[in-house]
Amino acid sequence: MDMRVNPLLQPWSAPHGLPPFDAVEPEHFVPAFEHAMAEHRRELDAIAASAEPPTAANTLAAFDAAGLALARLDHLFHNLTASHTSPALQQVQRELAPRLAAHENAVFTHRGVYERLAALHARRDALGLDAETLRLLERVHLDFVRAGATLAPEAQKRHAHLVECMATLMTQFAQNVLADESQWWLELRGEADLAGLPDAVRAAARQAAADRGLDGAHVITLSRSLVVPFLTSSDRRDLRERAWRAWADRGERGGATDNRAIVRELLQLRAEQAALHGYATFADYALADTMARDQAAVRRLLDDVWRRALDALAREREALEALRREAGDTGTLEPWDWRWWAEKARQRRFAVDDAEVKPYFALERMVAAAFDCAQRLFGLRFVERPDLPVYHPDVKAYEVFDAAGAVIGVFLHDNFARPSKRSGAWMSVLREQSRALGAKPIVLNNNNFAKAAPGEPVLLGFDDVRTLFHEFGHGLHGLLSNVTYRRLAGTNVLRDFVELPSQLFEHWATERDVLRRHARHVRTGEPIPDALIDRLHAARRFGQAYETARYTASAIVDLEAHALPAGRTPDDVVAFEREVLERLGAPAAAGMNHRLVHFQHLFSGSWYAAGYYVYLWAEVLDADAFDAFVEAGDPFDAATAERLRRHVYAAGDSVEPGATYAAFRGRAPALEPMLRKKGLLAEA
């Protein structure tokens, strides 16, 4: 390919340096990556070849600034493969996965660069570095060590091979899950199949059918925003079972998309990787660079919450069983029944019905609510820019201004499910913030809400609203970042700190003042009644035991799978998962959030491997953190919000997370607010 006509290798001239989305084709990526990787290697070679003694400027800061062309390309590519992929792009992804892994390995085992960094690290206390630069030195040095820079040559070679193999397997795992999700749907034929479904679910199912060329039909897809409401409201138990099985069996259907062998091999390779670093298990290796530090600390947290969740779950189940007895249902409570009966119990106990609630939670109003909270807390203003380039018509672009009127970044909001998009919800970036590089962040939020028919409002359930606020919290973490070095920017923090800004921001979604301002009936414009807010708040804890048990079961299975030493990986990962759940006493009817065969947190990448517990640890932090506003008597207290911005949202990884949390809160976090929030304190 002529490099002169490859748009990825030309200057990105769109406002804010946004990519030339409309000009990019899949075949542009391989030559562009080859060019960018070669440029990065030359930059590293130049650092290593310097005749000057190593300094923070000529070695550490230079390393942080190297590879910018590769970084912008990598961000674009991985955002497209997650948010708007295609068979051609997936083929490129499979081709590039091991090559990009090999390049990253070469970067962090570059002998000349590492020797200069190691020399700086050895003298770090005598260099007179400012706190952020010292933190950068410690983090980058550890990056090299954990990537294998200090291994013996043969071990380093084996480590590189493992990393490349894992990259290939993780790419295939993610593509398999997407295939299982996008290729399955349940067509509902006639009113009998639609029984029990509220208007909002019917409308979403009708639009999902239209998106698949089935005009006039209704289909249930495996988008969470469609399948969960269906499992909650459908009166057709047989159809609920079909939907639940399809949802639960992703990655275990046999054939080309079956993930069982991939999971087994990834566990084997990770255990060997840990052994090369001198750790007994991958869990030990992964947790060494977290706030928790070791398995024992994680197990204490998970075991405590699991015991409390089981007790509370038994109470929730009794409420369901009482309703079933009253209705004359003497059969077995199955996983596809739980949400349906729980909704009946919730409606009876709290008089909260999604059909009544959803009209107050139109997507556009909830986006405005999130933006308004960001303005009231941090002075931010989001201004839509329809003229900015985006990668799909569903995406909305915004310039983000601070309280002084200066642009601090760009925010792209991609809210709808589609076959070309992976499931779940996530935040990502096209560019990290860096004062040294003069770089303002470009942040993306992806959700998977079910789209309404053209011209109709998209109505969210209350869980969807929390998801929107959660991902927006991550987005604020990226947008408010105010650090010198990109390695320390935004969400580049320790795993068990990264979910704090997101889960904390969820609290504002349920604040009475926020609901009164923004939750307005989609037809009448009337604000949500106080009586309904009261019922929503009263119902907030109902179902928490179910959700906590499902989450904690997944976190424990994750930890157990990654706590196996090399050579002990089970031949049958599904049987292993089942044995762990039986040992825990996990009720089969409750199930778990993610089974190993489709657990993308663990096997589409390695970021959450042995670390799914982080959401629970973040709940400890977020409940305790929000109590600071409760104690101030105002959810928008200016002084508390300023401390939060400075020490949590803006700090990135420039300060050790325990220290920066203590700087915000004035002390270490307490466990009790989280237990109280989830209703897991005794008799709470």
XYZ file of C-alpha atoms in Angstrom:
684
model
C 0.000 0.000 0.000
C 1.225 3.476 -0.875
C 1.850 5.119 2.511
C 0.999 8.487 0.995
C -2.652 7.471 0.579
C -3.068 5.749 3.943
C -5.187 8.178 5.994
C -3.897 6.711 9.249
C -0.384 7.869 8.392
C -1.364 11.369 7.377
C -1.866 14.233 9.844
C -5.217 13.883 11.587
C -6.541 17.312 10.733
C -10.035 17.064 12.246
C -10.765 19.337 15.229
C -9.098 18.154 18.444
C -7.042 15.623 16.461
C -9.954 13.229 16.105
C -9.324 10.307 13.732
C -10.415 10.395 10.069
C -13.150 7.835 10.778
C -14.869 8.159 7.403
C -11.662 7.499 5.452
C -10.379 4.496 7.390
C -10.683 0.995 5.935
C -9.601 -2.274 7.605
C -6.728 -2.745 5.144
C -5.162 0.541 6.310
C -4.343 -0.787 9.777
C -1.599 -3.369 9.199
C 0.746 -1.083 7.225
C -0.003 1.787 9.593
C 0.847 -0.324 12.619
C 4.036 -1.573 10.967
C 5.103 2.022 10.348
C 4.186 3.178 13.868
C 5.900 0.244 15.577
C 9.091 0.860 13.605
C 8.976 4.535 14.595
C 8.527 3.573 18.252
C 11.525 1.224 18.110
C 13.658 4.011 16.661
C 12.602 6.324 19.485
C 13.547 3.723 22.099
C 16.866 3.049 20.400
C 17.610 6.773 20.500
C 16.924 6.901 24.249
C 19.221 3.929 24.828
C 21.969 5.311 22.590
C 22.200 8.678 24.325
C 25.733 9.551 25.345
C 24.419 11.597 28.259
C 24.015 10.012 31.687
C 20.393 9.005 32.319
C 18.161 11.696 33.775
C 14.467 11.971 34.434
C 14.158 14.155 31.345
C 16.252 12.258 28.792
C 15.158 8.781 29.853
C 11.988 8.671 31.956
C 10.022 11.530 30.369
C 11.377 10.583 26.951
C 10.061 7.043 27.403
C 6.655 8.377 28.433
C 6.560 10.536 25.296
C 7.714 7.786 22.930
C 5.289 5.886 20.745
C 2.637 8.578 20.403
C 1.837 7.626 16.802
C 1.431 4.011 17.842
C -0.719 4.949 20.848
C -3.212 6.982 18.822
C -3.456 4.178 16.262
C -3.848 1.526 18.945
C -6.606 3.469 20.703
C -8.507 3.921 17.435
C -8.160 0.281 16.416
C -9.236 -1.205 19.716
C -12.162 1.177 20.032
C -13.415 0.197 16.593
C -13.001 -3.534 17.201
C -15.061 -3.181 20.396
C -17.673 -0.653 19.278
C -18.152 -1.088 15.536
C -16.403 -4.138 14.155
C -16.812 -6.149 10.958
C -15.558 -9.500 9.625
C -12.736 -7.691 7.803
C -11.745 -5.785 10.926
C -11.891 -8.966 12.993
C -9.514 -10.656 10.552
C -7.090 -7.750 10.951
C -7.502 -8.008 14.733
C -6.543 -11.700 14.682
C -3.527 -10.932 12.502
C -2.328 -8.031 14.627
C -2.919 -9.445 18.128
C 0.328 -11.461 18.410
C 2.328 -8.810 16.553
C 1.210 -6.031 18.881
C 1.902 -8.241 21.887
C 5.385 -8.966 20.546
C 6.018 -5.266 20.088
C 4.891 -4.441 23.612
C 7.125 -7.187 24.928
C 10.055 -5.762 22.957
C 9.377 -2.320 24.421
C 9.434 -3.494 28.028
C 12.434 -5.755 27.579
C 14.509 -3.202 25.660
C 17.841 -3.756 27.340
C 19.301 -0.304 26.764
C 16.226 1.581 27.951
C 15.807 -0.671 30.977
C 19.441 -0.229 32.054
C 19.044 3.548 32.038
C 15.756 3.324 33.949
C 17.257 0.884 36.432
C 20.159 3.253 37.040
C 17.704 6.049 37.799
C 15.602 3.789 40.004
C 18.611 2.733 42.036
C 19.383 6.400 42.821
C 15.791 7.614 43.023
C 16.008 8.929 46.585
C 19.022 11.061 45.706
C 17.665 12.594 42.507
C 15.531 15.291 44.096
C 12.556 14.422 41.924
C 9.143 15.958 42.478
C 6.527 13.552 43.829
C 4.827 12.893 40.489
C 8.054 12.194 38.632
C 9.192 9.876 41.411
C 5.863 8.058 41.174
C 6.332 7.752 37.394
C 9.810 6.301 37.865
C 8.537 3.697 40.318
C 5.592 2.736 38.120
C 7.544 2.516 34.852
C 10.356 0.554 36.488
C 7.772 -1.886 37.839
C 6.162 -2.111 34.381
C 9.489 -3.315 32.996
C 10.045 -5.790 35.819
C 6.555 -7.278 35.526
C 6.955 -7.535 31.753
C 10.067 -9.680 32.177
C 12.935 -7.216 31.748
C 14.914 -8.834 34.589
C 14.368 -12.445 33.516
C 17.214 -14.581 32.216
C 17.427 -14.689 28.390
C 15.732 -18.066 27.940
C 12.994 -17.210 30.428
C 12.522 -13.851 28.732
C 12.125 -15.575 25.375
C 9.553 -17.972 26.818
C 7.737 -15.081 28.480
C 7.484 -13.264 25.151
C 6.025 -16.375 23.542
C 3.432 -16.706 26.306
C 2.349 -13.086 25.924
C 1.898 -13.464 22.158
C -0.090 -16.687 22.545
C -2.329 -15.093 25.169
C -2.998 -12.081 22.952
C -4.184 -14.359 20.148
C -6.376 -16.394 22.494
C -7.949 -13.342 24.145
C -8.825 -11.891 20.748
C -10.477 -15.156 19.712
C -12.332 -15.377 23.025
C -13.864 -11.927 22.567
C -14.812 -12.601 18.959
C -16.455 -15.887 19.958
C -18.609 -14.188 22.591
C -19.644 -11.487 20.134
C -20.550 -14.154 17.571
C -22.699 -16.065 20.071
C -24.441 -12.854 21.098
C -25.034 -11.383 17.662
C -26.127 -14.621 15.949
C -28.857 -15.548 18.447
C -32.259 -13.996 18.932
C -35.661 -15.151 20.072
C -38.506 -14.223 17.756
C -41.784 -13.578 19.539
C -44.768 -14.638 17.474
C -48.056 -13.032 18.381
C -49.632 -11.718 21.540
C -49.218 -14.978 23.434
C -45.412 -14.697 23.188
C -45.554 -11.054 24.290
C -47.562 -11.774 27.446
C -46.432 -9.732 30.420
C -44.069 -7.486 28.490
C -44.567 -3.771 29.225
C -44.839 -1.326 26.361
C -41.191 -0.207 26.620
C -39.888 -3.772 26.264
C -42.268 -4.456 23.379
C -41.068 -1.319 21.603
C -37.411 -2.264 22.096
C -38.089 -5.809 20.850
C -39.896 -4.425 17.807
C -36.959 -2.148 17.004
C -34.482 -5.010 17.496
C -36.470 -6.982 14.935
C -36.476 -4.049 12.514
C -32.704 -3.714 12.907
C -32.459 -7.337 11.726
C -34.766 -6.862 8.779
C -37.775 -8.453 10.496
C -40.262 -5.616 10.146
C -43.462 -6.085 12.118
C -41.929 -8.748 14.360
C -40.505 -8.691 17.886
C -37.185 -10.255 18.871
C -35.288 -10.603 22.119
C -31.537 -10.328 21.679
C -28.763 -11.023 24.153
C -28.201 -7.335 24.770
C -28.445 -7.014 28.550
C -30.839 -4.077 28.222
C -33.272 -6.353 26.399
C -32.758 -9.867 27.757
C -32.881 -8.866 31.444
C -36.178 -6.948 31.145
C -37.549 -9.931 29.238
C -36.511 -12.350 32.003
C -38.043 -9.950 34.515
C -41.417 -9.401 32.879
C -42.290 -12.192 30.423
C -45.146 -14.397 31.599
C -44.001 -17.136 29.238
C -41.831 -19.394 31.412
C -40.834 -21.556 28.418
C -39.550 -18.514 26.517
C -37.770 -17.189 29.608
C -35.962 -20.510 29.834
C -34.857 -20.329 26.195
C -33.571 -16.772 26.649
C -31.824 -17.576 29.918
C -30.101 -20.643 28.485
C -28.895 -18.698 25.465
C -27.574 -15.965 27.751
C -25.900 -18.411 30.166
C -24.442 -20.684 27.490
C -22.548 -18.074 25.477
C -19.104 -19.522 24.819
C -20.244 -23.105 25.443
C -22.247 -24.032 22.375
C -19.722 -26.233 20.639
C -18.239 -25.534 17.233
C -16.027 -22.663 16.216
C -17.200 -20.242 18.927
C -16.759 -22.564 21.923
C -14.477 -20.972 24.513
C -13.840 -23.896 26.878
C -10.473 -24.859 25.409
C -9.433 -21.193 25.179
C -10.181 -20.605 28.876
C -8.229 -23.703 29.851
C -5.231 -22.675 27.753
C -5.267 -19.082 29.021
C -5.271 -20.323 32.612
C -2.334 -22.608 31.825
C -0.344 -19.861 30.129
C -1.019 -17.357 32.906
C 0.088 -19.830 35.567
C 3.313 -20.401 33.655
C 3.813 -16.661 33.247
C 3.492 -16.206 37.008
C 5.940 -19.051 37.646
C 8.522 -17.365 35.425
C 8.245 -14.315 37.706
C 8.688 -16.462 40.805
C 5.060 -16.502 41.940
C 3.197 -19.636 42.983
C 0.067 -18.688 41.043
C -1.179 -16.085 38.622
C -3.400 -14.679 41.363
C -0.300 -13.968 43.455
C 1.403 -12.310 40.488
C -1.635 -10.208 39.545
C -2.489 -9.080 43.078
C 1.052 -8.026 43.937
C 0.407 -4.752 42.093
C -2.911 -3.837 43.720
C -4.097 -2.130 46.864
C -5.037 -5.570 48.232
C -1.492 -6.913 47.695
C -2.309 -10.605 48.206
C -4.932 -13.337 48.027
C -5.515 -13.352 51.774
C -6.832 -9.786 51.790
C -9.130 -10.444 48.834
C -10.421 -13.680 50.323
C -11.250 -11.992 53.610
C -13.384 -9.423 51.815
C -15.096 -11.943 49.523
C -15.725 -14.492 52.274
C -17.225 -11.873 54.596
C -19.565 -10.530 51.942
C -20.443 -14.004 50.642
C -21.606 -15.196 54.066
C -23.716 -12.075 54.552
C -25.109 -12.283 51.015
C -26.178 -15.921 51.474
C -28.055 -15.060 54.663
C -29.797 -12.120 52.985
C -30.474 -14.193 49.866
C -32.276 -16.791 51.952
C -34.589 -14.042 53.209
C -35.184 -12.781 49.678
C -35.895 -16.303 48.476
C -38.465 -16.849 51.219
C -40.370 -13.809 49.951
C -40.391 -15.343 46.478
C -41.409 -18.769 47.754
C -44.290 -17.252 49.708
C -45.634 -15.709 46.525
C -45.201 -18.970 44.643
C -47.096 -20.916 47.301
C -49.867 -18.348 47.199
C -50.051 -18.719 43.430
C -50.126 -22.501 43.685
C -46.735 -22.964 42.005
C -45.205 -26.113 43.493
C -42.433 -26.609 40.940
C -38.730 -25.923 41.352
C -37.536 -22.332 41.341
C -35.166 -22.133 38.364
C -32.700 -19.400 37.300
C -35.128 -18.178 34.618
C -37.792 -17.764 37.301
C -35.958 -15.691 39.902
C -36.154 -12.263 38.300
C -39.816 -12.780 37.336
C -40.916 -13.712 40.854
C -38.652 -11.048 42.368
C -40.385 -8.417 40.245
C -43.761 -9.640 41.498
C -42.532 -9.425 45.086
C -41.075 -5.973 44.494
C -44.297 -4.696 42.985
C -46.332 -6.060 45.867
C -44.009 -4.876 48.633
C -43.068 -1.452 47.263
C -45.640 -0.784 44.547
C -42.793 -0.150 42.078
C -43.525 -1.233 38.531
C -41.138 -0.680 35.607
C -44.104 0.274 33.440
C -44.750 3.155 35.843
C -41.075 4.027 36.384
C -39.559 3.937 32.894
C -41.528 6.856 31.403
C -39.685 9.128 33.847
C -36.265 7.946 32.662
C -35.871 8.920 29.030
C -32.275 8.505 27.868
C -31.856 12.134 26.779
C -33.017 13.414 30.169
C -30.712 11.027 32.027
C -27.737 12.112 29.921
C -28.659 15.705 30.789
C -28.856 14.685 34.445
C -25.342 13.215 34.357
C -24.009 16.351 32.637
C -25.784 18.570 35.177
C -24.269 16.662 38.104
C -20.817 17.084 36.551
C -21.471 20.807 36.245
C -22.701 21.194 39.821
C -19.868 19.138 41.269
C -16.932 20.097 39.072
C -17.998 23.088 36.972
C -17.972 21.122 33.688
C -20.104 22.021 30.686
C -20.825 19.620 27.791
C -21.602 21.233 24.429
C -22.758 18.951 21.627
C -20.768 19.240 18.386
C -22.650 17.454 15.577
C -19.936 18.543 13.147
C -17.180 16.513 14.831
C -16.296 13.211 13.122
C -17.593 10.007 14.745
C -17.373 6.327 13.796
C -21.127 5.554 13.797
C -24.291 7.649 13.421
C -25.388 6.649 16.942
C -22.394 8.412 18.495
C -22.754 11.953 19.841
C -19.696 14.179 20.260
C -19.280 16.908 22.878
C -16.674 19.496 23.696
C -16.110 19.672 27.453
C -15.438 23.052 29.096
C -14.257 23.765 32.630
C -15.648 26.422 34.967
C -13.316 29.027 33.449
C -14.618 28.351 29.942
C -11.558 26.483 28.668
C -11.907 23.284 26.626
C -10.513 20.383 28.659
C -11.360 17.519 26.321
C -13.794 15.752 24.014
C -16.465 13.250 25.043
C -17.997 10.683 22.670
C -21.221 9.025 23.825
C -22.194 5.722 22.163
C -25.301 4.418 23.875
C -26.992 1.760 21.747
C -26.619 -1.963 21.200
C -25.913 -3.241 17.680
C -24.582 -6.492 16.185
C -21.169 -4.926 15.492
C -20.642 -3.978 19.145
C -19.539 -6.162 22.034
C -21.847 -6.520 25.012
C -21.560 -4.674 28.291
C -20.716 -1.073 29.042
C -17.304 0.524 29.197
C -15.210 3.661 29.044
C -12.181 4.025 26.802
C -10.024 6.767 25.322
C -8.694 7.895 21.984
C -6.095 10.038 23.751
C -4.876 10.335 27.341
C -4.395 13.679 29.063
C -0.807 14.871 29.571
C 0.468 18.319 30.534
C 3.969 17.470 29.305
C 2.627 16.637 25.858
C -0.026 19.342 25.803
C -2.618 16.608 25.250
C -6.270 16.996 26.157
C -8.202 13.750 26.631
C -10.636 12.235 24.151
C -12.931 9.974 26.151
C -15.579 7.488 25.030
C -18.504 5.958 26.903
C -20.153 2.843 25.464
C -23.477 1.461 26.652
C -25.750 -1.175 25.138
C -29.225 0.238 25.588
C -32.028 -1.102 23.412
C -32.891 1.420 20.730
C -36.463 2.656 20.342
C -38.296 3.034 17.055
C -37.367 6.149 15.048
C -38.900 9.219 16.644
C -39.727 7.419 19.877
C -37.928 8.138 23.168
C -35.531 5.554 24.601
C -36.766 4.668 28.083
C -34.329 3.308 30.649
C -34.869 1.052 33.593
C -33.385 2.200 36.874
C -30.477 -0.248 36.493
C -29.777 1.268 33.069
C -29.666 4.725 34.645
C -27.091 3.525 37.144
C -25.067 1.981 34.310
C -25.108 5.280 32.426
C -23.917 7.167 35.519
C -21.327 4.470 36.260
C -19.657 4.725 32.857
C -19.927 8.503 32.966
C -18.015 8.379 36.253
C -15.221 6.574 34.431
C -15.492 9.213 31.718
C -15.045 11.996 34.262
C -11.985 10.189 35.599
C -10.460 10.515 32.134
C -11.709 14.031 31.405
C -10.715 15.571 34.755
C -7.250 14.015 34.746
C -4.649 16.679 35.470
C -1.213 15.091 35.510
C 2.079 15.648 33.760
C 2.690 12.191 32.312
C 0.333 10.062 30.225
C 1.397 6.843 31.994
C -0.196 8.263 35.158
C -3.253 9.831 33.516
C -6.918 9.160 34.103
C -7.844 5.529 34.619
C -4.238 4.268 34.464
C -4.475 3.453 38.160
C -4.287 0.292 40.225
C -7.015 -2.199 39.387
C -8.782 -1.983 42.711
C -8.953 1.815 42.575
C -10.192 2.226 39.003
C -13.845 1.505 39.823
C -14.091 4.086 42.630
C -14.817 7.154 40.439
C -17.431 5.236 38.449
C -19.278 3.537 41.287
C -19.181 6.695 43.365
C -20.869 8.685 40.607
C -23.792 6.222 40.629
C -24.902 7.743 43.946
C -26.030 10.955 42.260
C -28.401 8.989 39.995
C -30.590 8.236 43.016
C -30.398 11.626 44.723
C -33.844 13.131 45.277
C -32.780 16.547 44.041
C -31.402 15.063 40.804
C -34.543 13.016 40.225
C -36.815 15.986 40.824
C -34.856 18.052 38.303
C -34.481 15.511 35.530
C -36.834 12.538 35.906
C -39.826 13.911 34.029
C -42.606 11.964 32.391
C -41.838 11.468 28.736
C -45.385 12.386 27.641
C -46.563 14.999 30.145
C -43.278 16.568 31.261
C -44.398 16.282 34.871
C -41.598 15.687 37.413
C -41.444 12.298 39.078
C -43.737 12.345 42.130
C -42.130 12.387 45.569
C -44.204 9.349 46.487
C -42.643 7.365 43.629
C -39.158 8.510 44.645
C -39.931 7.290 48.168
C -40.989 3.914 46.798
C -37.881 3.684 44.599
C -35.651 4.425 47.574
C -37.527 1.943 49.760
C -37.131 -0.733 47.075
C -33.448 0.021 46.519
C -32.185 -2.738 48.813
C -34.652 -5.337 47.571
C -32.789 -7.715 45.275
C -29.380 -6.576 46.541
C -28.690 -10.003 48.046
C -29.412 -11.633 44.673
C -27.133 -9.236 42.800
C -24.412 -9.423 45.462
C -24.458 -13.219 45.554
C -24.247 -13.445 41.750
C -21.389 -10.957 41.637
C -19.458 -12.479 44.538
C -19.817 -15.994 43.149
C -18.241 -14.794 39.891
C -15.433 -13.050 41.782
C -14.667 -16.152 43.845
C -14.662 -18.416 40.767
C -12.278 -15.958 39.099
C -9.918 -16.002 42.078
C -10.040 -19.794 42.445
C -9.342 -20.335 38.742
C -6.316 -18.044 38.835
C -5.083 -19.408 42.165
C -4.199 -22.755 40.561
C -0.455 -23.328 40.155
C 1.146 -24.281 36.855
C 0.278 -27.829 35.893
C -2.967 -27.855 37.895
C -5.327 -26.289 35.356
C -8.532 -28.364 35.179
C -9.261 -30.282 31.995
C -12.913 -29.283 32.248
C -13.304 -25.610 33.216
C -17.107 -25.910 33.342
C -16.869 -28.769 35.847
C -14.338 -26.736 37.845
C -16.709 -23.776 37.952
C -19.559 -26.042 39.080
C -17.411 -27.589 41.831
C -16.431 -24.171 43.213
C -20.084 -23.085 43.311
C -21.133 -26.315 45.036
C -18.392 -25.873 47.619
C -19.625 -22.353 48.270
C -23.196 -23.508 48.666
C -24.291 -21.148 45.875
C -28.015 -21.562 45.147
C -28.434 -22.812 41.593
C -31.551 -20.693 41.116
C -29.576 -17.476 41.636
C -26.783 -18.294 39.211
C -23.806 -15.987 38.716
C -23.051 -12.804 36.824
C -20.493 -14.273 34.433
C -19.526 -17.847 33.710
C -15.914 -18.534 32.759
C -16.759 -19.327 29.129
C -18.040 -15.798 28.454
C -16.291 -13.848 31.229
C -14.891 -11.034 29.099
C -13.478 -9.168 32.101
C -11.069 -12.075 32.541
C -10.430 -13.512 29.098
C -10.936 -10.775 26.488
C -7.984 -9.119 28.191
C -6.017 -9.639 31.374
C -6.857 -6.433 33.240
C -9.409 -8.030 35.575
C -7.924 -11.548 35.715
C -7.814 -12.534 39.403
C -9.267 -9.079 39.956
C -13.023 -9.159 39.452
C -13.235 -8.492 43.206
C -12.341 -4.869 42.463
C -15.981 -3.842 42.038
C -16.677 -4.967 45.592
C -13.617 -3.201 46.962
C -14.708 -0.114 45.027
C -18.117 -0.369 46.727
C -16.330 -0.170 50.061
C -14.589 2.977 48.830
C -17.579 4.567 47.089
C -20.017 4.081 49.973
C -17.506 5.528 52.413
C -16.632 8.354 50.010
C -20.241 9.398 49.445
C -20.706 9.534 53.204
C -18.400 12.570 53.091
C -21.193 14.411 51.242
C -23.794 13.027 53.641
C -21.757 14.336 56.564
C -21.471 17.723 54.831
C -25.266 17.812 54.538
C -25.294 18.444 50.782
C -24.668 16.007 47.872
C -23.150 18.937 45.974
C -21.144 20.458 48.819
C -18.516 22.588 47.097
C -15.615 21.953 49.471
C -16.145 18.186 49.446
C -16.518 18.169 45.661
C -13.271 20.109 45.278
C -11.401 17.578 47.455
C -12.957 14.784 45.414
C -11.908 16.359 42.143
C -8.350 17.046 43.300
C -7.597 13.769 45.075
C -9.664 11.224 43.129
C -10.791 12.355 39.673
C -7.816 14.530 38.734
C -4.943 12.673 40.398
C -4.729 9.629 38.130
C -1.930 7.402 39.387
C 0.287 10.338 40.355
C -0.256 9.471 44.037
C -0.459 6.033 45.678
C -4.226 5.300 45.844
C -4.407 4.658 49.576
C -2.721 7.992 50.204
C -4.860 9.934 47.764
C -8.064 8.427 49.186
C -6.972 9.353 52.706
C -6.223 12.885 51.484
C -9.817 13.146 50.269
C -11.536 11.429 53.188
C -9.176 12.311 56.019
C -8.788 8.635 56.956
C -8.729 5.107 55.556
C -12.033 3.711 54.206
C -14.507 1.962 56.496
C -16.381 -1.233 55.554
C -19.673 -0.492 57.319
C -21.101 2.062 54.821
C -20.938 -0.533 52.034
C -22.606 -3.224 54.158
C -25.282 -0.742 55.177
C -25.858 0.372 51.580
C -26.334 -3.231 50.435
C -28.475 -4.217 53.401
C -25.908 -6.750 54.576
C -25.516 -5.603 58.156
C -27.330 -7.798 60.638
C -31.079 -7.075 60.478
C -30.361 -4.039 58.292
